[in-house]
Amino acid sequence: MMTIPNTVSQFSQLAAKEFLQTVVFIDDRIYGRKDGSVSEPKQASMPKGRPQALKSADQKISGEVNVNIEESDQEEYSPREIVTSFAKKQIICSLYQPERTAKFSGKSDVFSLCLAADIVIVDWDLYGDAGKKALELVDELIQRAVTDVPEQLRLILIYTDQINLFDIGDQLYEKIRRNIGDIDLSVEDKGLAFHTLNSRISILGKENRKRSEEYKNHEVPEKKLADKAIEEFAKLASGLLHAATLLGLAEIKKNSRKILSKFNSSL
């Protein structure tokens, strides 16, 4: 039997966990082997603007550069940990690595996939494009959410190794605000989260030792990403009545066969 939490916040998160079923995780470096298997682990890309280290004389001769892992700014990154974190919550997480030339417009394959998901998690810098494709995808999803029926609840997470999270927030806000007209766009977390009535966007950082303390509360390790996603999604249906309704919808999903059995084919 389900144990009901004592606080409204915890109840909202419980309802969100029971309701959520599908997550899409989009990154440009998921599959690192010729057989298409998950690269484990992955070393994240170097922050933009940082000069490459000069080769030593020996390295110039050999043509190889040894990377000093201890001096890396970024913790090792594991897509497998992300999938596992959601699996423990009984939530399906699909890994999706687009082609370098893939489109992210409203008619693209990746957009169609995201429309079917409760949660979309996308890396900001896809193939070194400085956020161009991620920005287009998020903007298209928000525009579709405020203009089309059905009005599905959806959480969008930007999950990035970029240093300046506030710069990403500024770009997202300006793009979305410009395109949704009179629709209310609320700003939270000092500009690192936004939401409309049925969509929420939150900017999270992959662990990175180069970030200053102001960003640390917004860094989330892969193994805790599911917990953070549930917490963020719950803010779309906060409050006792919203949470109770969301929990009811979750139970309807789980009991779909039992409900259908009440209506036989002769009716």
PDB file of N, CA and C in Angstrom, residues 15-99:
ATOM      1  N   ALA A  15       3.219  12.149  -6.371  1.00  0.00           N
ATOM      2  CA  ALA A  15       2.275  12.111  -7.481  1.00  0.00           C
ATOM      3  C   ALA A  15       3.006  12.191  -8.823  1.00  0.00           C
ATOM      4  N   ALA A  16       4.018  13.050  -8.891  1.00  0.00           N
ATOM      5  CA  ALA A  16       4.802  13.186 -10.121  1.00  0.00           C
ATOM      6  C   ALA A  16       5.513  11.876 -10.456  1.00  0.00           C
ATOM      7  N   LYS A  17       6.107  11.251  -9.456  1.00  0.00           N
ATOM      8  CA  LYS A  17       6.826   9.984  -9.690  1.00  0.00           C
ATOM      9  C   LYS A  17       5.885   8.904 -10.213  1.00  0.00           C
ATOM     10  N   GLU A  18       4.682   8.828  -9.651  1.00  0.00           N
ATOM     11  CA  GLU A  18       3.719   7.822 -10.081  1.00  0.00           C
ATOM     12  C   GLU A  18       3.180   8.108 -11.484  1.00  0.00           C
ATOM     13  N   PHE A  19       3.089   9.387 -11.820  1.00  0.00           N
ATOM     14  CA  PHE A  19       2.524   9.786 -13.106  1.00  0.00           C
ATOM     15  C   PHE A  19       3.514   9.637 -14.253  1.00  0.00           C
ATOM     16  N   LEU A  20       4.774   9.976 -14.015  1.00  0.00           N
ATOM     17  CA  LEU A  20       5.776  10.016 -15.082  1.00  0.00           C
ATOM     18  C   LEU A  20       6.066   8.628 -15.639  1.00  0.00           C
ATOM     19  N   GLN A  21       6.192   8.550 -16.964  1.00  0.00           N
ATOM     20  CA  GLN A  21       6.480   7.272 -17.621  1.00  0.00           C
ATOM     21  C   GLN A  21       7.625   7.341 -18.615  1.00  0.00           C
ATOM     22  N   THR A  22       7.814   8.496 -19.285  1.00  0.00           N
ATOM     23  CA  THR A  22       8.768   8.540 -20.391  1.00  0.00           C
ATOM     24  C   THR A  22       9.688   9.749 -20.327  1.00  0.00           C
ATOM     25  N   VAL A  23      10.958   9.499 -20.612  1.00  0.00           N
ATOM     26  CA  VAL A  23      11.990  10.532 -20.665  1.00  0.00           C
ATOM     27  C   VAL A  23      12.797  10.335 -21.940  1.00  0.00           C
ATOM     28  N   VAL A  24      13.152  11.426 -22.606  1.00  0.00           N
ATOM     29  CA  VAL A  24      14.078  11.387 -23.737  1.00  0.00           C
ATOM     30  C   VAL A  24      15.320  12.178 -23.351  1.00  0.00           C
ATOM     31  N   PHE A  25      16.487  11.552 -23.489  1.00  0.00           N
ATOM     32  CA  PHE A  25      17.749  12.221 -23.202  1.00  0.00           C
ATOM     33  C   PHE A  25      18.519  12.388 -24.503  1.00  0.00           C
ATOM     34  N   ILE A  26      18.806  13.635 -24.868  1.00  0.00           N
ATOM     35  CA  ILE A  26      19.439  13.948 -26.156  1.00  0.00           C
ATOM     36  C   ILE A  26      20.833  14.509 -25.923  1.00  0.00           C
ATOM     37  N   ASP A  27      21.823  13.861 -26.501  1.00  0.00           N
ATOM     38  CA  ASP A  27      23.208  14.292 -26.353  1.00  0.00           C
ATOM     39  C   ASP A  27      23.977  13.882 -27.608  1.00  0.00           C
ATOM     40  N   ASP A  28      25.071  14.558 -27.885  1.00  0.00           N
ATOM     41  CA  ASP A  28      25.834  14.263 -29.099  1.00  0.00           C
ATOM     42  C   ASP A  28      26.944  13.245 -28.873  1.00  0.00           C
ATOM     43  N   ARG A  29      27.130  12.771 -27.626  1.00  0.00           N
ATOM     44  CA  ARG A  29      28.233  11.838 -27.358  1.00  0.00           C
ATOM     45  C   ARG A  29      27.769  10.664 -26.518  1.00  0.00           C
ATOM     46  N   ILE A  30      26.647  10.104 -26.861  1.00  0.00           N
ATOM     47  CA  ILE A  30      26.139   8.949 -26.119  1.00  0.00           C
ATOM     48  C   ILE A  30      26.833   7.677 -26.568  1.00  0.00           C
ATOM     49  N   TYR A  31      26.883   7.469 -27.878  1.00  0.00           N
ATOM     50  CA  TYR A  31      27.423   6.230 -28.416  1.00  0.00           C
ATOM     51  C   TYR A  31      28.841   6.461 -28.921  1.00  0.00           C
ATOM     52  N   GLY A  32      29.797   5.749 -28.308  1.00  0.00           N
ATOM     53  CA  GLY A  32      31.190   6.005 -28.613  1.00  0.00           C
ATOM     54  C   GLY A  32      31.901   4.881 -29.319  1.00  0.00           C
ATOM     55  N   ARG A  33      31.182   3.804 -29.640  1.00  0.00           N
ATOM     56  CA  ARG A  33      31.839   2.659 -30.268  1.00  0.00           C
ATOM     57  C   ARG A  33      31.183   2.353 -31.611  1.00  0.00           C
ATOM     58  N   LYS A  34      31.894   1.636 -32.454  1.00  0.00           N
ATOM     59  CA  LYS A  34      31.394   1.335 -33.790  1.00  0.00           C
ATOM     60  C   LYS A  34      30.134   0.475 -33.742  1.00  0.00           C
ATOM     61  N   ASP A  35      29.985  -0.346 -32.684  1.00  0.00           N
ATOM     62  CA  ASP A  35      28.806  -1.197 -32.602  1.00  0.00           C
ATOM     63  C   ASP A  35      27.595  -0.458 -32.053  1.00  0.00           C
ATOM     64  N   GLY A  36      27.750   0.838 -31.747  1.00  0.00           N
ATOM     65  CA  GLY A  36      26.625   1.635 -31.283  1.00  0.00           C
ATOM     66  C   GLY A  36      26.352   1.525 -29.803  1.00  0.00           C
ATOM     67  N   SER A  37      27.214   0.829 -29.060  1.00  0.00           N
ATOM     68  CA  SER A  37      26.979   0.680 -27.622  1.00  0.00           C
ATOM     69  C   SER A  37      27.264   1.983 -26.887  1.00  0.00           C
ATOM     70  N   VAL A  38      26.753   2.070 -25.670  1.00  0.00           N
ATOM     71  CA  VAL A  38      26.912   3.288 -24.886  1.00  0.00           C
ATOM     72  C   VAL A  38      28.360   3.454 -24.465  1.00  0.00           C
ATOM     73  N   SER A  39      28.907   4.607 -24.728  1.00  0.00           N
ATOM     74  CA  SER A  39      30.275   4.916 -24.332  1.00  0.00           C
ATOM     75  C   SER A  39      30.311   5.105 -22.829  1.00  0.00           C
ATOM     76  N   GLU A  40      31.194   4.383 -22.155  1.00  0.00           N
ATOM     77  CA  GLU A  40      31.173   4.383 -20.690  1.00  0.00           C
ATOM     78  C   GLU A  40      32.589   4.351 -20.122  1.00  0.00           C
ATOM     79  N   PRO A  41      33.055   5.389 -19.456  1.00  0.00           N
ATOM     80  CA  PRO A  41      32.406   6.687 -19.299  1.00  0.00           C
ATOM     81  C   PRO A  41      32.826   7.630 -20.416  1.00  0.00           C
ATOM     82  N   LYS A  42      32.251   8.831 -20.431  1.00  0.00           N
ATOM     83  CA  LYS A  42      32.596   9.850 -21.431  1.00  0.00           C
ATOM     84  C   LYS A  42      33.265  11.032 -20.759  1.00  0.00           C
ATOM     85  N   GLN A  43      34.302  11.540 -21.372  1.00  0.00           N
ATOM     86  CA  GLN A  43      34.926  12.765 -20.871  1.00  0.00           C
ATOM     87  C   GLN A  43      34.258  13.945 -21.564  1.00  0.00           C
ATOM     88  N   ALA A  44      33.682  14.844 -20.826  1.00  0.00           N
ATOM     89  CA  ALA A  44      32.917  15.952 -21.407  1.00  0.00           C
ATOM     90  C   ALA A  44      33.830  16.902 -22.176  1.00  0.00           C
ATOM     91  N   SER A  45      33.206  17.682 -23.044  1.00  0.00           N
ATOM     92  CA  SER A  45      33.964  18.605 -23.874  1.00  0.00           C
ATOM     93  C   SER A  45      34.552  19.738 -23.046  1.00  0.00           C
ATOM     94  N   MET A  46      35.643  20.293 -23.541  1.00  0.00           N
ATOM     95  CA  MET A  46      36.303  21.410 -22.869  1.00  0.00           C
ATOM     96  C   MET A  46      35.449  22.656 -22.960  1.00  0.00           C
ATOM     97  N   PRO A  47      35.313  23.418 -21.889  1.00  0.00           N
ATOM     98  CA  PRO A  47      34.531  24.652 -21.949  1.00  0.00           C
ATOM     99  C   PRO A  47      35.028  25.567 -23.060  1.00  0.00           C
ATOM    100  N   LYS A  48      34.093  26.317 -23.682  1.00  0.00           N
ATOM    101  CA  LYS A  48      34.448  27.187 -24.806  1.00  0.00           C
ATOM    102  C   LYS A  48      35.381  28.288 -24.349  1.00  0.00           C
ATOM    103  N   GLY A  49      36.284  28.656 -25.233  1.00  0.00           N
ATOM    104  CA  GLY A  49      37.172  29.758 -24.936  1.00  0.00           C
ATOM    105  C   GLY A  49      38.463  29.345 -24.259  1.00  0.00           C
ATOM    106  N   ARG A  50      38.551  28.092 -23.823  1.00  0.00           N
ATOM    107  CA  ARG A  50      39.761  27.654 -23.165  1.00  0.00           C
ATOM    108  C   ARG A  50      40.778  27.201 -24.204  1.00  0.00           C
ATOM    109  N   PRO A  51      41.997  27.740 -24.227  1.00  0.00           N
ATOM    110  CA  PRO A  51      42.987  27.358 -25.246  1.00  0.00           C
ATOM    111  C   PRO A  51      43.467  25.939 -25.052  1.00  0.00           C
ATOM    112  N   GLN A  52      43.802  25.279 -26.145  1.00  0.00           N
ATOM    113  CA  GLN A  52      44.336  23.933 -26.072  1.00  0.00           C
ATOM    114  C   GLN A  52      45.760  23.962 -25.512  1.00  0.00           C
ATOM    115  N   ALA A  53      46.085  22.916 -24.759  1.00  0.00           N
ATOM    116  CA  ALA A  53      47.422  22.830 -24.197  1.00  0.00           C
ATOM    117  C   ALA A  53      48.449  22.625 -25.309  1.00  0.00           C
ATOM    118  N   LEU A  54      49.618  23.240 -25.160  1.00  0.00           N
ATOM    119  CA  LEU A  54      50.666  23.089 -26.164  1.00  0.00           C
ATOM    120  C   LEU A  54      51.278  21.703 -26.075  1.00  0.00           C
ATOM    121  N   LYS A  55      51.649  21.141 -27.220  1.00  0.00           N
ATOM    122  CA  LYS A  55      52.287  19.839 -27.241  1.00  0.00           C
ATOM    123  C   LYS A  55      53.744  19.961 -26.807  1.00  0.00           C
ATOM    124  N   SER A  56      54.210  18.955 -26.134  1.00  0.00           N
ATOM    125  CA  SER A  56      55.628  18.903 -25.798  1.00  0.00           C
ATOM    126  C   SER A  56      56.401  18.433 -27.026  1.00  0.00           C
ATOM    127  N   ALA A  57      57.723  18.522 -26.943  1.00  0.00           N
ATOM    128  CA  ALA A  57      58.549  18.094 -28.081  1.00  0.00           C
ATOM    129  C   ALA A  57      58.329  16.622 -28.387  1.00  0.00           C
ATOM    130  N   ASP A  58      58.251  15.784 -27.325  1.00  0.00           N
ATOM    131  CA  ASP A  58      58.030  14.353 -27.533  1.00  0.00           C
ATOM    132  C   ASP A  58      56.676  14.098 -28.176  1.00  0.00           C
ATOM    133  N   GLN A  59      55.665  14.871 -27.766  1.00  0.00           N
ATOM    134  CA  GLN A  59      54.330  14.679 -28.316  1.00  0.00           C
ATOM    135  C   GLN A  59      54.294  15.055 -29.783  1.00  0.00           C
ATOM    136  N   LYS A  60      55.037  16.084 -30.163  1.00  0.00           N
ATOM    137  CA  LYS A  60      55.070  16.485 -31.561  1.00  0.00           C
ATOM    138  C   LYS A  60      55.668  15.384 -32.430  1.00  0.00           C
ATOM    139  N   ILE A  61      56.681  14.719 -31.877  1.00  0.00           N
ATOM    140  CA  ILE A  61      57.326  13.652 -32.637  1.00  0.00           C
ATOM    141  C   ILE A  61      56.392  12.472 -32.796  1.00  0.00           C
ATOM    142  N   SER A  62      55.711  12.095 -31.708  1.00  0.00           N
ATOM    143  CA  SER A  62      54.859  10.907 -31.746  1.00  0.00           C
ATOM    144  C   SER A  62      53.513  11.180 -32.398  1.00  0.00           C
ATOM    145  N   GLY A  63      53.095  12.470 -32.392  1.00  0.00           N
ATOM    146  CA  GLY A  63      51.794  12.802 -32.966  1.00  0.00           C
ATOM    147  C   GLY A  63      50.646  12.509 -32.033  1.00  0.00           C
ATOM    148  N   GLU A  64      50.946  12.203 -30.761  1.00  0.00           N
ATOM    149  CA  GLU A  64      49.904  11.873 -29.804  1.00  0.00           C
ATOM    150  C   GLU A  64      49.952  12.860 -28.654  1.00  0.00           C
ATOM    151  N   VAL A  65      48.781  13.145 -28.099  1.00  0.00           N
ATOM    152  CA  VAL A  65      48.687  14.021 -26.947  1.00  0.00           C
ATOM    153  C   VAL A  65      48.061  13.255 -25.800  1.00  0.00           C
ATOM    154  N   ASN A  66      48.736  13.183 -24.689  1.00  0.00           N
ATOM    155  CA  ASN A  66      48.193  12.515 -23.514  1.00  0.00           C
ATOM    156  C   ASN A  66      47.372  13.491 -22.696  1.00  0.00           C
ATOM    157  N   VAL A  67      46.153  13.094 -22.346  1.00  0.00           N
ATOM    158  CA  VAL A  67      45.273  13.949 -21.551  1.00  0.00           C
ATOM    159  C   VAL A  67      45.454  13.611 -20.087  1.00  0.00           C
ATOM    160  N   ASN A  68      45.718  14.613 -19.281  1.00  0.00           N
ATOM    161  CA  ASN A  68      45.865  14.425 -17.846  1.00  0.00           C
ATOM    162  C   ASN A  68      44.495  14.474 -17.193  1.00  0.00           C
ATOM    163  N   ILE A  69      43.972  13.313 -16.820  1.00  0.00           N
ATOM    164  CA  ILE A  69      42.625  13.231 -16.264  1.00  0.00           C
ATOM    165  C   ILE A  69      42.526  14.016 -14.967  1.00  0.00           C
ATOM    166  N   GLU A  70      43.583  14.034 -14.156  1.00  0.00           N
ATOM    167  CA  GLU A  70      43.539  14.712 -12.872  1.00  0.00           C
ATOM    168  C   GLU A  70      43.364  16.220 -13.034  1.00  0.00           C
ATOM    169  N   GLU A  71      43.771  16.769 -14.187  1.00  0.00           N
ATOM    170  CA  GLU A  71      43.660  18.199 -14.403  1.00  0.00           C
ATOM    171  C   GLU A  71      42.366  18.579 -15.110  1.00  0.00           C
ATOM    172  N   SER A  72      41.533  17.581 -15.427  1.00  0.00           N
ATOM    173  CA  SER A  72      40.289  17.877 -16.122  1.00  0.00           C
ATOM    174  C   SER A  72      39.355  18.683 -15.239  1.00  0.00           C
ATOM    175  N   ASP A  73      38.599  19.589 -15.872  1.00  0.00           N
ATOM    176  CA  ASP A  73      37.634  20.408 -15.148  1.00  0.00           C
ATOM    177  C   ASP A  73      36.334  19.661 -14.890  1.00  0.00           C
ATOM    178  N   GLN A  74      36.111  18.561 -15.587  1.00  0.00           N
ATOM    179  CA  GLN A  74      34.821  17.904 -15.592  1.00  0.00           C
ATOM    180  C   GLN A  74      34.924  16.493 -15.047  1.00  0.00           C
ATOM    181  N   GLU A  75      33.952  16.124 -14.210  1.00  0.00           N
ATOM    182  CA  GLU A  75      33.870  14.745 -13.761  1.00  0.00           C
ATOM    183  C   GLU A  75      33.503  13.852 -14.946  1.00  0.00           C
ATOM    184  N   GLU A  76      33.841  12.554 -14.865  1.00  0.00           N
ATOM    185  CA  GLU A  76      33.484  11.639 -15.930  1.00  0.00           C
ATOM    186  C   GLU A  76      31.960  11.555 -16.045  1.00  0.00           C
ATOM    187  N   TYR A  77      31.498  11.517 -17.266  1.00  0.00           N
ATOM    188  CA  TYR A  77      30.074  11.615 -17.551  1.00  0.00           C
ATOM    189  C   TYR A  77      29.553  10.288 -18.083  1.00  0.00           C
ATOM    190  N   SER A  78      28.435   9.804 -17.528  1.00  0.00           N
ATOM    191  CA  SER A  78      27.947   8.476 -17.850  1.00  0.00           C
ATOM    192  C   SER A  78      26.468   8.481 -18.223  1.00  0.00           C
ATOM    193  N   PRO A  79      26.118   8.317 -19.504  1.00  0.00           N
ATOM    194  CA  PRO A  79      24.715   8.184 -19.888  1.00  0.00           C
ATOM    195  C   PRO A  79      24.039   6.987 -19.219  1.00  0.00           C
ATOM    196  N   ARG A  80      24.818   5.927 -18.974  1.00  0.00           N
ATOM    197  CA  ARG A  80      24.240   4.739 -18.338  1.00  0.00           C
ATOM    198  C   ARG A  80      23.704   5.052 -16.939  1.00  0.00           C
ATOM    199  N   GLU A  81      24.412   5.921 -16.215  1.00  0.00           N
ATOM    200  CA  GLU A  81      23.958   6.318 -14.888  1.00  0.00           C
ATOM    201  C   GLU A  81      22.617   7.044 -14.968  1.00  0.00           C
ATOM    202  N   ILE A  82      22.433   7.830 -16.022  1.00  0.00           N
ATOM    203  CA  ILE A  82      21.176   8.556 -16.196  1.00  0.00           C
ATOM    204  C   ILE A  82      20.025   7.579 -16.405  1.00  0.00           C
ATOM    205  N   VAL A  83      20.205   6.617 -17.294  1.00  0.00           N
ATOM    206  CA  VAL A  83      19.172   5.624 -17.544  1.00  0.00           C
ATOM    207  C   VAL A  83      18.840   4.857 -16.260  1.00  0.00           C
ATOM    208  N   THR A  84      19.882   4.470 -15.526  1.00  0.00           N
ATOM    209  CA  THR A  84      19.690   3.714 -14.293  1.00  0.00           C
ATOM    210  C   THR A  84      18.933   4.518 -13.243  1.00  0.00           C
ATOM    211  N   SER A  85      19.222   5.821 -13.159  1.00  0.00           N
ATOM    212  CA  SER A  85      18.551   6.652 -12.164  1.00  0.00           C
ATOM    213  C   SER A  85      17.042   6.686 -12.400  1.00  0.00           C
ATOM    214  N   PHE A  86      16.631   6.708 -13.670  1.00  0.00           N
ATOM    215  CA  PHE A  86      15.199   6.700 -13.980  1.00  0.00           C
ATOM    216  C   PHE A  86      14.617   5.293 -13.865  1.00  0.00           C
ATOM    217  N   ALA A  87      15.396   4.288 -14.212  1.00  0.00           N
ATOM    218  CA  ALA A  87      14.917   2.904 -14.101  1.00  0.00           C
ATOM    219  C   ALA A  87      14.533   2.572 -12.664  1.00  0.00           C
ATOM    220  N   LYS A  88      15.282   3.083 -11.710  1.00  0.00           N
ATOM    221  CA  LYS A  88      14.976   2.830 -10.300  1.00  0.00           C
ATOM    222  C   LYS A  88      13.633   3.431  -9.893  1.00  0.00           C
ATOM    223  N   LYS A  89      13.168   4.419 -10.665  1.00  0.00           N
ATOM    224  CA  LYS A  89      11.853   5.040 -10.414  1.00  0.00           C
ATOM    225  C   LYS A  89      10.776   4.429 -11.309  1.00  0.00           C
ATOM    226  N   GLN A  90      11.135   3.382 -12.051  1.00  0.00           N
ATOM    227  CA  GLN A  90      10.234   2.730 -13.010  1.00  0.00           C
ATOM    228  C   GLN A  90       9.775   3.711 -14.095  1.00  0.00           C
ATOM    229  N   ILE A  91      10.713   4.522 -14.554  1.00  0.00           N
ATOM    230  CA  ILE A  91      10.469   5.475 -15.628  1.00  0.00           C
ATOM    231  C   ILE A  91      11.391   5.120 -16.798  1.00  0.00           C
ATOM    232  N   ILE A  92      10.841   5.014 -17.990  1.00  0.00           N
ATOM    233  CA  ILE A  92      11.616   4.661 -19.176  1.00  0.00           C
ATOM    234  C   ILE A  92      12.384   5.883 -19.671  1.00  0.00           C
ATOM    235  N   CYS A  93      13.703   5.744 -19.831  1.00  0.00           N
ATOM    236  CA  CYS A  93      14.542   6.824 -20.344  1.00  0.00           C
ATOM    237  C   CYS A  93      15.195   6.370 -21.648  1.00  0.00           C
ATOM    238  N   SER A  94      14.848   7.036 -22.734  1.00  0.00           N
ATOM    239  CA  SER A  94      15.410   6.707 -24.051  1.00  0.00           C
ATOM    240  C   SER A  94      16.604   7.606 -24.340  1.00  0.00           C
ATOM    241  N   LEU A  95      17.728   6.989 -24.715  1.00  0.00           N
ATOM    242  CA  LEU A  95      18.904   7.746 -25.136  1.00  0.00           C
ATOM    243  C   LEU A  95      18.799   8.023 -26.633  1.00  0.00           C
ATOM    244  N   TYR A  96      19.022   9.270 -27.015  1.00  0.00           N
ATOM    245  CA  TYR A  96      18.922   9.626 -28.427  1.00  0.00           C
ATOM    246  C   TYR A  96      20.102  10.501 -28.816  1.00  0.00           C
ATOM    247  N   GLN A  97      20.913   9.982 -29.741  1.00  0.00           N
ATOM    248  CA  GLN A  97      22.035  10.756 -30.268  1.00  0.00           C
ATOM    249  C   GLN A  97      21.719  11.124 -31.710  1.00  0.00           C
ATOM    250  N   PRO A  98      21.407  12.387 -31.974  1.00  0.00           N
ATOM    251  CA  PRO A  98      21.074  12.795 -33.343  1.00  0.00           C
ATOM    252  C   PRO A  98      22.305  12.797 -34.235  1.00  0.00           C
ATOM    253  N   GLU A  99      22.076  12.699 -35.528  1.00  0.00           N
ATOM    254  CA  GLU A  99      23.164  12.876 -36.486  1.00  0.00           C
ATOM    255  C   GLU A  99      23.625  14.329 -36.451  1.00  0.00           C
TER     256      GLU A  99
END
